[in-house]
Each structure stands twice: as structure tokens, then as C-alpha cells.
C-alpha atoms as a printed R data frame, in Angstrom:
   type eleno elety resid chain resno       x      y        z
1  ATOM     1    CA   UNK     A     1 -52.006 23.249  -57.770
2  ATOM     2    CA   UNK     A     2 -50.925 22.394  -61.263
3  ATOM     3    CA   UNK     A     3 -49.961 25.066  -63.704
4  ATOM     4    CA   UNK     A     4 -51.740 25.041  -67.032
5  ATOM     5    CA   UNK     A     5 -49.743 23.783  -69.978
6  ATOM     6    CA   UNK     A     6 -49.108 26.296  -72.731
7  ATOM     7    CA   UNK     A     7 -51.014 25.699  -75.933
8  ATOM     8    CA   UNK     A     8 -48.752 23.943  -78.378
9  ATOM     9    CA   UNK     A     9 -49.210 24.133  -82.099
10 ATOM    10    CA   UNK     A    10 -47.905 21.060  -83.899
11 ATOM    11    CA   UNK     A    11 -45.269 21.598  -86.534
12 ATOM    12    CA   UNK     A    12 -46.925 21.695  -89.889
13 ATOM    13    CA   UNK     A    13 -45.778 21.038  -93.391
14 ATOM    14    CA   UNK     A    14 -48.030 23.047  -95.670
15 ATOM    15    CA   UNK     A    15 -47.032 21.123  -98.754
16 ATOM    16    CA   UNK     A    16 -46.530 17.401  -99.073
17 ATOM    17    CA   UNK     A    17 -44.504 16.137 -101.976
18 ATOM    18    CA   UNK     A    18 -46.152 13.248 -103.753
19 ATOM    19    CA   UNK     A    19 -44.330 10.364 -105.398
20 ATOM    20    CA   UNK     A    20 -45.095 11.998 -108.752
21 ATOM    21    CA   UNK     A    21 -43.322 15.220 -107.622
22 ATOM    22    CA   UNK     A    22 -46.505 17.308 -107.546
23 ATOM    23    CA   UNK     A    23 -47.277 19.362 -104.465
24 ATOM    24    CA   UNK     A    24 -50.603 19.529 -102.704
25 ATOM    25    CA   UNK     A    25 -51.606 22.429 -100.452
26 ATOM    26    CA   UNK     A    26 -53.097 20.493  -97.560
27 ATOM    27    CA   UNK     A    27 -53.264 23.220  -94.906
28 ATOM    28    CA   UNK     A    28 -55.532 25.440  -97.010
29 ATOM    29    CA   UNK     A    29 -58.146 22.703  -97.343
30 ATOM    30    CA   UNK     A    30 -60.973 21.797  -94.970
31 ATOM    31    CA   UNK     A    31 -59.360 18.365  -94.458
32 ATOM    32    CA   UNK     A    32 -56.073 20.065  -93.628
33 ATOM    33    CA   UNK     A    33 -57.826 22.202  -91.036
34 ATOM    34    CA   UNK     A    34 -59.297 19.048  -89.465
35 ATOM    35    CA   UNK     A    35 -55.835 17.479  -89.337
36 ATOM    36    CA   UNK     A    36 -54.400 20.622  -87.710
37 ATOM    37    CA   UNK     A    37 -57.207 20.708  -85.133
38 ATOM    38    CA   UNK     A    38 -56.721 17.039  -84.314
39 ATOM    39    CA   UNK     A    39 -52.968 17.466  -83.894
40 ATOM    40    CA   UNK     A    40 -53.505 20.512  -81.673
41 ATOM    41    CA   UNK     A    41 -55.904 18.462  -79.516
42 ATOM    42    CA   UNK     A    42 -53.329 15.675  -79.224
43 ATOM    43    CA   UNK     A    43 -50.664 18.181  -78.203
44 ATOM    44    CA   UNK     A    44 -52.762 20.189  -75.761
45 ATOM    45    CA   UNK     A    45 -55.296 17.812  -74.262
46 ATOM    46    CA   UNK     A    46 -53.446 14.520  -74.479
47 ATOM    47    CA   UNK     A    47 -49.928 15.923  -74.013
48 ATOM    48    CA   UNK     A    48 -48.649 13.671  -76.793
49 ATOM    49    CA   UNK     A    49 -44.921 13.561  -77.320
50 ATOM    50    CA   UNK     A    50 -43.323 15.494  -80.183
51 ATOM    51    CA   UNK     A    51 -42.397 12.176  -81.808
52 ATOM    52    CA   UNK     A    52 -46.024 11.028  -81.741
53 ATOM    53    CA   UNK     A    53 -47.202 14.346  -83.162
54 ATOM    54    CA   UNK     A    54 -44.670 14.205  -86.010
55 ATOM    55    CA   UNK     A    55 -45.640 10.639  -86.860
56 ATOM    56    CA   UNK     A    56 -49.384 11.394  -86.800
57 ATOM    57    CA   UNK     A    57 -48.869 14.566  -88.809
58 ATOM    58    CA   UNK     A    58 -46.855 12.748  -91.466
59 ATOM    59    CA   UNK     A    59 -49.359  9.916  -91.812
60 ATOM    60    CA   UNK     A    60 -52.445 12.129  -91.794
61 ATOM    61    CA   UNK     A    61 -50.946 14.474  -94.385
62 ATOM    62    CA   UNK     A    62 -50.001 11.502  -96.536
63 ATOM    63    CA   UNK     A    63 -53.565 10.203  -96.248
64 ATOM    64    CA   UNK     A    64 -55.054 13.581  -97.186
65 ATOM    65    CA   UNK     A    65 -52.660 13.819 -100.147
66 ATOM    66    CA   UNK     A    66 -53.781 10.341 -101.259
67 ATOM    67    CA   UNK     A    67 -57.443 11.363 -100.956
68 ATOM    68    CA   UNK     A    68 -56.789 14.529 -102.974
69 ATOM    69    CA   UNK     A    69 -55.012 12.504 -105.630
70 ATOM    70    CA   UNK     A    70 -57.738  9.863 -105.920
71 ATOM    71    CA   UNK     A    71 -60.917 11.799 -105.063
72 ATOM    72    CA   UNK     A    72 -60.044 15.404 -105.906
73 ATOM    73    CA   UNK     A    73 -59.154 18.336 -103.704
74 ATOM    74    CA   UNK     A    74 -62.772 19.328 -103.122
75 ATOM    75    CA   UNK     A    75 -63.666 16.162 -101.218
76 ATOM    76    CA   UNK     A    76 -65.190 16.620  -97.758
77 ATOM    77    CA   UNK     A    77 -64.450 14.534  -94.681
78 ATOM    78    CA   UNK     A    78 -67.991 13.138  -94.808
79 ATOM    79    CA   UNK     A    79 -67.383 11.732  -98.282
80 ATOM    80    CA   UNK     A    80 -64.461  9.576  -97.137
81 ATOM    81    CA   UNK     A    81 -65.558  6.005  -96.611
82 ATOM    82    CA   UNK     A    82 -63.874  2.968  -95.130
83 ATOM    83    CA   UNK     A    83 -63.089  1.735  -98.630
84 ATOM    84    CA   UNK     A    84 -60.968  4.831  -99.240
85 ATOM    85    CA   UNK     A    85 -59.026  4.116  -96.057
86 ATOM    86    CA   UNK     A    86 -58.548  0.470  -97.042
87 ATOM    87    CA   UNK     A    87 -57.349  1.494 -100.501
88 ATOM    88    CA   UNK     A    88 -54.819  3.894  -98.936
89 ATOM    89    CA   UNK     A    89 -53.585  1.173  -96.575
90 ATOM    90    CA   UNK     A    90 -53.269 -1.138  -99.576
91 ATOM    91    CA   UNK     A    91 -51.195  1.481 -101.381
92 ATOM    92    CA   UNK     A    92 -48.867  1.617  -98.364
93 ATOM    93    CA   UNK     A    93 -48.485 -2.150  -98.480
94 ATOM    94    CA   UNK     A    94 -47.619 -1.998 -102.187
95 ATOM    95    CA   UNK     A    95 -44.725  0.380 -101.569
């Protein structure tokens, strides 16, 4: 018999510092809640390593911060299109 794994909450960074030194409160947003739920699923159901969780958390928070910066903080997940994702990936390439 296997013992159930304890529920793990991923480490979270409530504020992400942007390149322009402004801070964005990601956790308080609906997108931030989706990110937190996804990371919790990865930790609990997929047993992802802490390194994987940190990397996913960093990238997802950076993406949400980019969306907030370009589309506004009131944007919903349903309003994000593939062109937004491509633009974000392009901004990463330009760094």
C-alpha cells in the first residue's frame, strides 16, 4: 500500500519586479490564482521536482506580468490569444 503524498503548495512570489522597477500584484489576480492552481497540480498530482516548480513559477509569473503590462491588469485568461504568447516569446528573444 502506498501512503498518500502530502499536499504541497509551491513557493510563491506575490510581487514580480518588472524591468521598469514597477511591481505587479500577481497573486491577487484571477490569472495569478490560475497559476497557483496549476503549480499546485504539478506539485501534487505530477510530483514535479522543486526545481521544475520554481522554473515554471518564474516563467508563468513573468508571462502574467507581461500580459498585465501590455493588456492591463483586468485581462481574463480567455482574452489571451496565441499572438500575445508569441509577442511575449519575442520579447524574451530580444533580451
